[in-house]
mmCIF file of C-alpha atoms in Angstrom:
data_model
loop_
_atom_site.group_PDB
_atom_site.id
_atom_site.type_symbol
_atom_site.label_atom_id
_atom_site.label_comp_id
_atom_site.label_asym_id
_atom_site.label_seq_id
_atom_site.Cartn_x
_atom_site.Cartn_y
_atom_site.Cartn_z
ATOM 1 C CA MET Z 398 -11.764 58.513 -8.399
ATOM 2 C CA LYS Z 399 -12.931 54.952 -10.478
ATOM 3 C CA GLN Z 400 -10.509 55.566 -12.908
ATOM 4 C CA PHE Z 401 -8.214 55.426 -10.066
ATOM 5 C CA ILE Z 402 -9.354 52.674 -8.816
ATOM 6 C CA VAL Z 403 -9.485 50.098 -11.609
ATOM 7 C CA ILE Z 404 -6.173 51.057 -12.903
ATOM 8 C CA LEU Z 405 -5.060 50.610 -8.927
ATOM 9 C CA LEU Z 406 -6.670 46.809 -9.531
ATOM 10 C CA PHE Z 407 -5.256 46.380 -13.020
ATOM 11 C CA VAL Z 408 -1.753 47.401 -11.887
ATOM 12 C CA THR Z 409 -1.995 45.370 -8.240
ATOM 13 C CA VAL Z 410 -3.179 41.837 -10.244
ATOM 14 C CA PHE Z 411 -0.447 42.589 -13.073
ATOM 15 C CA TYR Z 412 2.364 42.745 -10.299
ATOM 16 C CA SER Z 413 0.686 39.486 -8.530
ATOM 17 C CA CYS Z 414 1.026 37.986 -11.127
ATOM 18 C CA LYS Z 415 4.797 38.803 -12.457
ATOM 19 C CA ASN Z 416 5.913 37.862 -9.213
ATOM 20 C CA ASP Z 417 4.643 34.343 -10.213
ATOM 21 C CA SER Z 418 7.098 31.936 -9.772
ATOM 22 C CA LYS Z 419 6.935 29.150 -12.997
ATOM 23 C CA THR Z 420 9.765 26.958 -11.687
ATOM 24 C CA GLU Z 421 8.185 23.460 -10.415
ATOM 25 C CA THR Z 422 8.931 22.301 -7.211
ATOM 26 C CA ALA Z 423 10.907 19.291 -7.142
ATOM 27 C CA ASN Z 424 8.802 17.367 -4.698
ATOM 28 C CA ASN Z 425 7.237 15.360 -7.064
ATOM 29 C CA THR Z 426 6.554 11.644 -4.989
ATOM 30 C CA THR Z 427 4.519 9.411 -5.470
ATOM 31 C CA GLU Z 428 3.830 6.616 -2.637
ATOM 32 C CA THR Z 429 3.096 3.672 -4.067
ATOM 33 C CA THR Z 430 1.221 0.390 -1.734
ATOM 34 C CA ASP Z 431 1.948 -3.095 -2.295
ATOM 35 C CA ASN Z 432 -1.655 -4.721 -2.473
ATOM 36 C CA ILE Z 433 -0.989 -7.283 0.149
ATOM 37 C CA ARG Z 434 -3.377 -8.467 2.633
ATOM 38 C CA GLN Z 435 -2.500 -9.849 5.971
ATOM 39 C CA VAL Z 436 -4.459 -13.154 6.834
ATOM 40 C CA THR Z 437 -4.191 -14.728 10.253
ATOM 41 C CA GLY Z 438 -5.537 -18.747 10.899
ATOM 42 C CA ASN Z 439 -4.374 -21.970 10.812
ATOM 43 C CA PHE Z 440 -2.158 -23.255 8.357
ATOM 44 C CA ILE Z 441 -2.904 -26.730 7.198
ATOM 45 C CA TYR Z 442 -0.334 -28.747 5.240
ATOM 46 C CA TYR Z 443 -0.174 -32.688 4.519
ATOM 47 C CA ALA Z 444 2.259 -34.267 1.593
ATOM 48 C CA ASP Z 445 1.257 -31.661 -0.601
ATOM 49 C CA ALA Z 446 -2.107 -29.688 -0.045
ATOM 50 C CA ALA Z 447 -1.322 -26.614 1.633
ATOM 51 C CA VAL Z 448 -4.685 -24.788 2.997
ATOM 52 C CA LEU Z 449 -5.264 -21.527 4.821
ATOM 53 C CA GLN Z 450 -8.082 -21.855 7.170
ATOM 54 C CA THR Z 451 -9.494 -18.147 8.877
ATOM 55 C CA LYS Z 452 -12.562 -18.007 10.409
ATOM 56 C CA SER Z 453 -14.739 -17.209 7.563
ATOM 57 C CA GLU Z 454 -12.573 -18.042 4.724
ATOM 58 C CA LEU Z 455 -10.430 -21.085 3.117
ATOM 59 C CA PHE Z 456 -7.775 -20.307 0.893
ATOM 60 C CA GLY Z 457 -5.794 -22.666 -1.254
ATOM 61 C CA VAL Z 458 -1.780 -21.971 -1.265
ATOM 62 C CA ILE Z 459 0.363 -22.070 -3.781
ATOM 63 C CA GLU Z 460 2.677 -24.754 -3.465
ATOM 64 C CA ASN Z 461 5.997 -22.753 -3.889
ATOM 65 C CA GLU Z 462 9.560 -20.947 -2.463
ATOM 66 C CA LYS Z 463 7.973 -19.243 0.445
ATOM 67 C CA MET Z 464 4.857 -21.993 0.770
ATOM 68 C CA LYS Z 465 8.306 -24.286 2.236
ATOM 69 C CA GLU Z 466 9.594 -21.373 3.980
ATOM 70 C CA LEU Z 467 6.573 -21.047 5.772
ATOM 71 C CA VAL Z 468 6.000 -25.122 6.486
ATOM 72 C CA GLU Z 469 9.439 -24.948 7.946
ATOM 73 C CA LYS Z 470 8.404 -21.520 10.635
ATOM 74 C CA SER Z 471 4.758 -23.661 11.302
ATOM 75 C CA LYS Z 472 7.176 -26.703 12.737
ATOM 76 C CA ALA Z 473 8.592 -24.999 15.239
ATOM 77 C CA TYR Z 474 4.845 -24.632 16.959
ATOM 78 C CA LYS Z 475 3.338 -27.898 15.968
ATOM 79 C CA ASN Z 476 3.226 -29.983 19.313
ATOM 80 C CA GLU Z 477 2.019 -33.542 17.551
ATOM 81 C CA PRO Z 478 2.351 -34.375 13.706
ATOM 82 C CA THR Z 479 -1.163 -34.191 13.032
ATOM 83 C CA ASP Z 480 -0.913 -30.779 14.470
ATOM 84 C CA GLU Z 481 -2.857 -27.870 12.052
#
């Protein structure tokens, strides 16, 4: 009886391993996340200096095309030339 169980177990293991599919799935997708941090605060720009001020931090802004685009967008929200 023990031999029958051992043989049955061996056949079952061998049969289940034989049916393994060797193909790999083509769904190997990798998700990349950009390390972009959204910050909310006051954007202050005078002459050639730009600063982004939050509740607890102060960031110096590099003067480039995006900064100039932000300056143009912020003009719509200003009531006076000295508004932040």
